[in-house]
Short mmCIF file of C-alpha atoms (C1' of nucleotides) in Angstrom, two decimals:
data_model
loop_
_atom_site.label_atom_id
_atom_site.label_comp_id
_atom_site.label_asym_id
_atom_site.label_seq_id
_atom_site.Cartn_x
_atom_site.Cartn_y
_atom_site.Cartn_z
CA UNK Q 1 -88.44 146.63 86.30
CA UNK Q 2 -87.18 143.25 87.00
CA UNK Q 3 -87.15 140.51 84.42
CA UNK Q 4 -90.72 138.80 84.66
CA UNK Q 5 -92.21 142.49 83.80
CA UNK Q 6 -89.52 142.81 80.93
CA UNK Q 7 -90.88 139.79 79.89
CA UNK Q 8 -94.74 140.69 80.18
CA UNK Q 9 -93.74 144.00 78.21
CA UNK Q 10 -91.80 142.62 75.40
CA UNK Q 11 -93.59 139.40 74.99
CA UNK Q 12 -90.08 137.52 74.98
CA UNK Q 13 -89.53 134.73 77.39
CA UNK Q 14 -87.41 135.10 80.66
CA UNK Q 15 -85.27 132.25 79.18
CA UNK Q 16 -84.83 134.25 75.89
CA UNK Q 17 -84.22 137.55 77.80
CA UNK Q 18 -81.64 135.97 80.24
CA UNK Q 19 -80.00 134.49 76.89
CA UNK Q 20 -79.94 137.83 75.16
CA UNK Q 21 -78.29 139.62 78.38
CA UNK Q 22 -75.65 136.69 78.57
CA UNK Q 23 -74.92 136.60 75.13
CA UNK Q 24 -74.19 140.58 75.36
CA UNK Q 25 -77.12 142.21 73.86
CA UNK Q 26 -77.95 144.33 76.68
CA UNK Q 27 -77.63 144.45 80.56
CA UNK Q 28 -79.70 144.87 83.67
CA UNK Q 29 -78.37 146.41 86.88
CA UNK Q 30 -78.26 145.50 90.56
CA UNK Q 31 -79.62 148.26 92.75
CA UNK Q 32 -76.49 148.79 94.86
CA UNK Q 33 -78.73 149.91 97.86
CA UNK Q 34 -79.98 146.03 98.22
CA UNK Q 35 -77.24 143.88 99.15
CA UNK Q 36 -79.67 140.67 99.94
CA UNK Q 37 -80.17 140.04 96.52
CA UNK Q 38 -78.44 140.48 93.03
CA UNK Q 39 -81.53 141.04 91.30
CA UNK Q 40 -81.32 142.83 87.98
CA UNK Q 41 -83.43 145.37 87.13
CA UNK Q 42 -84.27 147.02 83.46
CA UNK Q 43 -84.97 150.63 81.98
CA UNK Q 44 -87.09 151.42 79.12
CA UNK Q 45 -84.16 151.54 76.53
CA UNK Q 46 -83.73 147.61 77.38
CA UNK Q 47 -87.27 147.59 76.37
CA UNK Q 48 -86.70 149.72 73.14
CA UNK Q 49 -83.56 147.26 72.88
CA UNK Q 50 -85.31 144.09 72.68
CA UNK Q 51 -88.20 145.75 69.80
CA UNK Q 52 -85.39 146.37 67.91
CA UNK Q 53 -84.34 142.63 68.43
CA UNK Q 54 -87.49 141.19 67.50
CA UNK Q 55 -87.88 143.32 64.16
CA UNK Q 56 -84.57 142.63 63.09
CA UNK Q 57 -84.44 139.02 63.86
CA UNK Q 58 -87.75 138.95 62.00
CA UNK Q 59 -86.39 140.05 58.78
CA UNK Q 60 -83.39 137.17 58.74
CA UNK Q 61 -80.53 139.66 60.70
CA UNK Q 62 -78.40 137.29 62.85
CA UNK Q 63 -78.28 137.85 66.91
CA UNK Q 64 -74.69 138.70 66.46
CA UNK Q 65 -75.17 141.13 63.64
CA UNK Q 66 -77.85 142.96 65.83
CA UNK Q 67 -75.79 143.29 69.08
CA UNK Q 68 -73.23 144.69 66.84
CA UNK Q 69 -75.73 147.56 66.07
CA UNK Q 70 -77.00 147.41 68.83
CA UNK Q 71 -73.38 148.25 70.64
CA UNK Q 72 -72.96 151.38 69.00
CA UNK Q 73 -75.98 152.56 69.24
CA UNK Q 74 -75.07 153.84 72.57
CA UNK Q 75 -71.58 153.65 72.57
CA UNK Q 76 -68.97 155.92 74.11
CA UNK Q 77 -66.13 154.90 72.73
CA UNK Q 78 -65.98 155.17 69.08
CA UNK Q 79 -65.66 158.35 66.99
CA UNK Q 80 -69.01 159.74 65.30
CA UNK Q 81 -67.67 158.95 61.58
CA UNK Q 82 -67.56 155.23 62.72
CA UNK Q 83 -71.12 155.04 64.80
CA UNK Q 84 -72.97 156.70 61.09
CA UNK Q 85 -70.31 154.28 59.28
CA UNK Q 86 -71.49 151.52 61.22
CA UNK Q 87 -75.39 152.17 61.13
CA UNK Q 88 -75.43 152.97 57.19
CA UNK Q 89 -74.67 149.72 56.25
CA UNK Q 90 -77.27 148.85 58.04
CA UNK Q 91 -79.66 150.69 56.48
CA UNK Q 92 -77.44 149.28 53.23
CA UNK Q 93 -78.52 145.71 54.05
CA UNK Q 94 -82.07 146.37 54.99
CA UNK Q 95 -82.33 147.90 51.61
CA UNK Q 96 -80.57 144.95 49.83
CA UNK Q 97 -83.19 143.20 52.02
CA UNK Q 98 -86.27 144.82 50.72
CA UNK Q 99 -84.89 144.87 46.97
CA UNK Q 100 -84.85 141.07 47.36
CA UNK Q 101 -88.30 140.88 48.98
CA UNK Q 102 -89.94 142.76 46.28
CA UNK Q 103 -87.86 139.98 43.52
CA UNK Q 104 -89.28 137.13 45.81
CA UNK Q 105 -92.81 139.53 45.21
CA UNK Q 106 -92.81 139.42 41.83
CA UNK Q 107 -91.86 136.05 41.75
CA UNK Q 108 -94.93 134.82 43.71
CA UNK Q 109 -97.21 137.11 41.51
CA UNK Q 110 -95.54 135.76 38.86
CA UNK Q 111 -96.79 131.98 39.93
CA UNK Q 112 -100.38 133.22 40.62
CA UNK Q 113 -101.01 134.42 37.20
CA UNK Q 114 -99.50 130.93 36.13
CA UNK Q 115 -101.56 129.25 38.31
CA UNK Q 116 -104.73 131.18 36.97
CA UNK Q 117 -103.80 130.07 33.64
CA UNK Q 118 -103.00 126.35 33.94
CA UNK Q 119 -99.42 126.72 33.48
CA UNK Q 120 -98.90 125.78 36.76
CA UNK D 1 -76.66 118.91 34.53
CA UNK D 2 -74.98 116.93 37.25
CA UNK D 3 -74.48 118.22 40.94
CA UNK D 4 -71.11 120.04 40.14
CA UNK D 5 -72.50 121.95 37.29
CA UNK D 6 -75.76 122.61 38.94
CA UNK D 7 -73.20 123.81 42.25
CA UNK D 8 -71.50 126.11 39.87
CA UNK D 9 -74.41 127.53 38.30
CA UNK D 10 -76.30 128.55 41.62
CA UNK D 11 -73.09 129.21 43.55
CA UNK D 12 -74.40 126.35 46.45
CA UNK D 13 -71.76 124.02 47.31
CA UNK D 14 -72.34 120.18 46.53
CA UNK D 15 -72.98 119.25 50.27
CA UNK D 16 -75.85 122.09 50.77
CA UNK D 17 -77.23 121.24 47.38
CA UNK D 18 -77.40 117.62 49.08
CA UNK D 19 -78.82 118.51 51.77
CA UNK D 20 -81.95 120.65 49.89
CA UNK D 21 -82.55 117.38 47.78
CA UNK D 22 -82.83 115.19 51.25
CA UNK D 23 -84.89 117.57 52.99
CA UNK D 24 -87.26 117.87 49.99
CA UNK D 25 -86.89 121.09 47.83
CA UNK D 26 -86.41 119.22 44.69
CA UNK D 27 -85.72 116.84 43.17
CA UNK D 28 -83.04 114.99 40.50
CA UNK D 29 -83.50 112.15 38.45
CA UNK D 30 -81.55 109.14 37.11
CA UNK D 31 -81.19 108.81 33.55
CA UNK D 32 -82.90 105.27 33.19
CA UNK D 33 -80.78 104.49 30.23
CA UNK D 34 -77.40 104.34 32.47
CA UNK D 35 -77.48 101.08 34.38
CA UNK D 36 -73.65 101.31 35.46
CA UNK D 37 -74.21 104.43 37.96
CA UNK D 38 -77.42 106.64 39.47
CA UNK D 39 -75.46 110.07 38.91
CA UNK D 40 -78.70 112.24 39.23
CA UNK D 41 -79.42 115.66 36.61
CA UNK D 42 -80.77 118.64 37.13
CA UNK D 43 -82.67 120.90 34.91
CA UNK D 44 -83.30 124.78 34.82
CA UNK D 45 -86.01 124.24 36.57
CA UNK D 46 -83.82 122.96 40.11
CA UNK D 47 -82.02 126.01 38.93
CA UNK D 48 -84.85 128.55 39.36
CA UNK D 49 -85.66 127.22 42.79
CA UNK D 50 -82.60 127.43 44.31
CA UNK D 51 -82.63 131.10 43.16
CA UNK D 52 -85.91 131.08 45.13
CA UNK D 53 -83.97 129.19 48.19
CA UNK D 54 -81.59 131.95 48.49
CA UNK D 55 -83.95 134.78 47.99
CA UNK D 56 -86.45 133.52 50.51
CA UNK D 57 -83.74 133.02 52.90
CA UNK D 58 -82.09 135.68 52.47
CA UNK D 59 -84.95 137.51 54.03
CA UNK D 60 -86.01 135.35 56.87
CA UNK D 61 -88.03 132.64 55.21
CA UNK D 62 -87.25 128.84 56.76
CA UNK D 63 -86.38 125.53 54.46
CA UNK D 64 -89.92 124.48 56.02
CA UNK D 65 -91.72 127.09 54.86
CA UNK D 66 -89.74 127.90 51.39
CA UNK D 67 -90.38 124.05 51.06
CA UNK D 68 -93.80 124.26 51.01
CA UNK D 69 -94.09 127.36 49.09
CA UNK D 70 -92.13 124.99 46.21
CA UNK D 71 -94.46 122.27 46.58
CA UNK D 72 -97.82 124.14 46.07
CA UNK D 73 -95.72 125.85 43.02
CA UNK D 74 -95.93 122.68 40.20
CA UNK D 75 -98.13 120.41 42.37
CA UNK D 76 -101.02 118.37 40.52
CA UNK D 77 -102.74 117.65 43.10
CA UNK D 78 -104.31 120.96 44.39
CA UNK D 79 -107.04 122.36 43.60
CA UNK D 80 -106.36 125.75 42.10
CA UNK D 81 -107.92 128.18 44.80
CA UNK D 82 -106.06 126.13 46.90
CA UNK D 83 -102.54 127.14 45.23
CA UNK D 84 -103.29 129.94 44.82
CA UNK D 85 -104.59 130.49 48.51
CA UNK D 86 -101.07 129.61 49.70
CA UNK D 87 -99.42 131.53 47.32
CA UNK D 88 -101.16 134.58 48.46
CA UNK D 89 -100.89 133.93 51.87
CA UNK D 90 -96.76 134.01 51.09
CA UNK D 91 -97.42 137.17 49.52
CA UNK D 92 -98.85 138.59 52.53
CA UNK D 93 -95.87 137.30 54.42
CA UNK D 94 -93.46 138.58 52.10
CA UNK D 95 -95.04 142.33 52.57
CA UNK D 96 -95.30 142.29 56.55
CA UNK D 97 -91.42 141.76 56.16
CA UNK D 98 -90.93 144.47 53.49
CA UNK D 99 -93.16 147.28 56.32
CA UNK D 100 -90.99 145.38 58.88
CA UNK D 101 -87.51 146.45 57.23
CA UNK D 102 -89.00 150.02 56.48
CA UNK D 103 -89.69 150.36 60.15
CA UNK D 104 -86.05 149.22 60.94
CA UNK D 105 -84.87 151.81 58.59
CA UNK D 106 -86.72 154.47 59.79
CA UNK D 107 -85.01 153.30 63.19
CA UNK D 108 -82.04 153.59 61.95
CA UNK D 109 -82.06 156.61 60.23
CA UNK D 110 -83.20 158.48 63.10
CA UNK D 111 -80.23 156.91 64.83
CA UNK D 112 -78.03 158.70 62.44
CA UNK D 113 -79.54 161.63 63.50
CA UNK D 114 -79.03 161.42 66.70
CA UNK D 115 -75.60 159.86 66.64
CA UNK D 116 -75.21 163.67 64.27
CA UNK D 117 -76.82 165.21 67.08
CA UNK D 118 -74.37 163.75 69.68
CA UNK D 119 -77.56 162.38 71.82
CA UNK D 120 -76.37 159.26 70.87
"C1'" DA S 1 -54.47 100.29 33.09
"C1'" DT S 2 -54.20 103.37 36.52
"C1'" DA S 3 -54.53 107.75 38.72
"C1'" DA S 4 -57.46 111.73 39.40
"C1'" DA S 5 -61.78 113.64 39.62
"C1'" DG S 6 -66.63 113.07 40.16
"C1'" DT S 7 -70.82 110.91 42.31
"C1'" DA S 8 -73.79 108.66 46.13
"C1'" DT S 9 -74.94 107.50 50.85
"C1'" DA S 10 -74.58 107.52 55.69
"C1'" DA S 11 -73.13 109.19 59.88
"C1'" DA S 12 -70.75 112.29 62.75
"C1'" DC S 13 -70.01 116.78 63.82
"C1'" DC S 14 -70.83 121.92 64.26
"C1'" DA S 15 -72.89 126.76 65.11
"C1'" DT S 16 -76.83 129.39 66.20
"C1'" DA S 17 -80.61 130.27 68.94
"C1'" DC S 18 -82.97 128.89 71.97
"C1'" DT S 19 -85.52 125.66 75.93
"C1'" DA S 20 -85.59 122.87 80.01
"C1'" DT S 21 -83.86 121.28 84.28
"C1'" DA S 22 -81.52 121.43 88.58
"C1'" DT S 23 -80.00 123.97 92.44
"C1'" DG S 24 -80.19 127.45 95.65
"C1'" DG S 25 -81.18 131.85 97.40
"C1'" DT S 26 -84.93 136.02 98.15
"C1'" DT S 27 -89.28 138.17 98.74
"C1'" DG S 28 -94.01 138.51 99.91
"C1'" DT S 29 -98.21 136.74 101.99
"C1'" DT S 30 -100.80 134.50 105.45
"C1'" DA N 1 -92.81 130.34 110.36
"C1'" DA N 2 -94.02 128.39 106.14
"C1'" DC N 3 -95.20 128.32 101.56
"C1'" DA N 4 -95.72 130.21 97.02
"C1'" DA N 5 -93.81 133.07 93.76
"C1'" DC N 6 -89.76 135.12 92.06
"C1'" DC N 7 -84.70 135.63 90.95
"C1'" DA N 8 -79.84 133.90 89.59
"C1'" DT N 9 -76.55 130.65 87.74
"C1'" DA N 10 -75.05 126.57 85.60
"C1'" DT N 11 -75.59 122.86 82.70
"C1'" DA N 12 -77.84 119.88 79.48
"C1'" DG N 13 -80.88 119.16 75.75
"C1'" DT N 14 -83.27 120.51 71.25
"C1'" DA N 15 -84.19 122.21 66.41
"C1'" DT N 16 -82.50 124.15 62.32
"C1'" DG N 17 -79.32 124.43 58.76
"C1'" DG N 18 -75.80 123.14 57.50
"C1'" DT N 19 -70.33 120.87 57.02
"C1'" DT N 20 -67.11 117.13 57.40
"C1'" DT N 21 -65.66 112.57 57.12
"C1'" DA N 22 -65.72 107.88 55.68
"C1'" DT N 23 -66.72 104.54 52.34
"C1'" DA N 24 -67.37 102.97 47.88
"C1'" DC N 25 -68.42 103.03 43.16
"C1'" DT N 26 -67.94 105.51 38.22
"C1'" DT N 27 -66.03 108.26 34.81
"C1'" DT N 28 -62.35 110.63 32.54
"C1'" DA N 29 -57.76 111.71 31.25
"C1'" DT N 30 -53.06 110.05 30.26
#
DNA sequence: ATAAAGTATAAACCATACTATATGGTTGTT
DNA sequence: AACAACCATATAGTATGGTTTATACTTTAT
């Protein structure tokens, strides 16, 4: 697909997309049959790329932390031990991520019941 | 406390700390009884919600919106349901994060598997 | 009394993550 | 052929969340 249906599918704009592929976080392809144009075109795992991207930006992770995930995700070059080493602390600082959610959590429940009782 | 001691305690440097007070997320006051300076102090309470600050942020949450999560918290001027209406609604936040994170971890952990299963 | 350390304010500067604008080429429709 | 709709690249501008620098006054230690 070319960039205004990556767009339509991931609800991101093409400005955003074109952003995300210059800044390294994934890349389209020129069909090397057409030599008129340049135009890119992406696969479904750009797609899957770009979910991840939202969710993670969501939850406070910085672009350049993701594309770091995101690189060895598929990634050729490094050693199996390093890929799992990489992803686990991941899953580490999502976890740290949650743990602090649930504080913040209890916090606001916290400030309800104050609320309810005038102490607040 | 003064701003060094109130950097110390919350592990904020001085020129962050600053920059909270301008934008709004609390405020210090001048002891009226010192007429030679206007040296401001801080009490536990600027303490707690800068441990709010870095929690919220931490996990995604803006200065806008952790800003007006602190100003609904000791406000007079709202109306109780209405307090507690915004609190809630933070709540509700807070929780689409947490199921966001738990999807990103299931991602993640079934990118260990593959990465174990070498289709990755 | 004077140097060092602390405080306040304002303004400039910076990085991140976009967003908009300008320019120019391509494709598709009529 | 012409016109809209689409694509690519480059560059500038914007918003957020700070950091740095400059200036000046106050307090504290010696």
């Amino acid at each position: 697909m070319l960039i205004n249906e990556l767009s339509k599918r991931t609800s991101v704009s093409i400005a955003t997309l074109r952003y995300y592929e210059n800044y390294g976080m994934f890349k389209g392809v020129s069909d090397e049959k057409v030599r008129t144009n340049n135009y890119k075109h992406y696969d479904e795992l750009v797609v899957e790329k770009i979910e991840i991207i939202k969710g993670a930006k969501e939850v406070g992770f910085t672009l350049a932390e993701i594309k770091d995930l995101l690189e060895n995700w598929h990634s050729e070059q490094l050693s199996v031990e390093k890929k799992i080493a990489v992803v686990n602390s991941k899953i580490n600082e999502v976890d740290a991520k949650i743990h602090q959610l649930t504080e913040v959590k209890k916090l606001l429940a916290r400030c309800i019941e104050d609320i309810e009782n005038g102490r607040c």
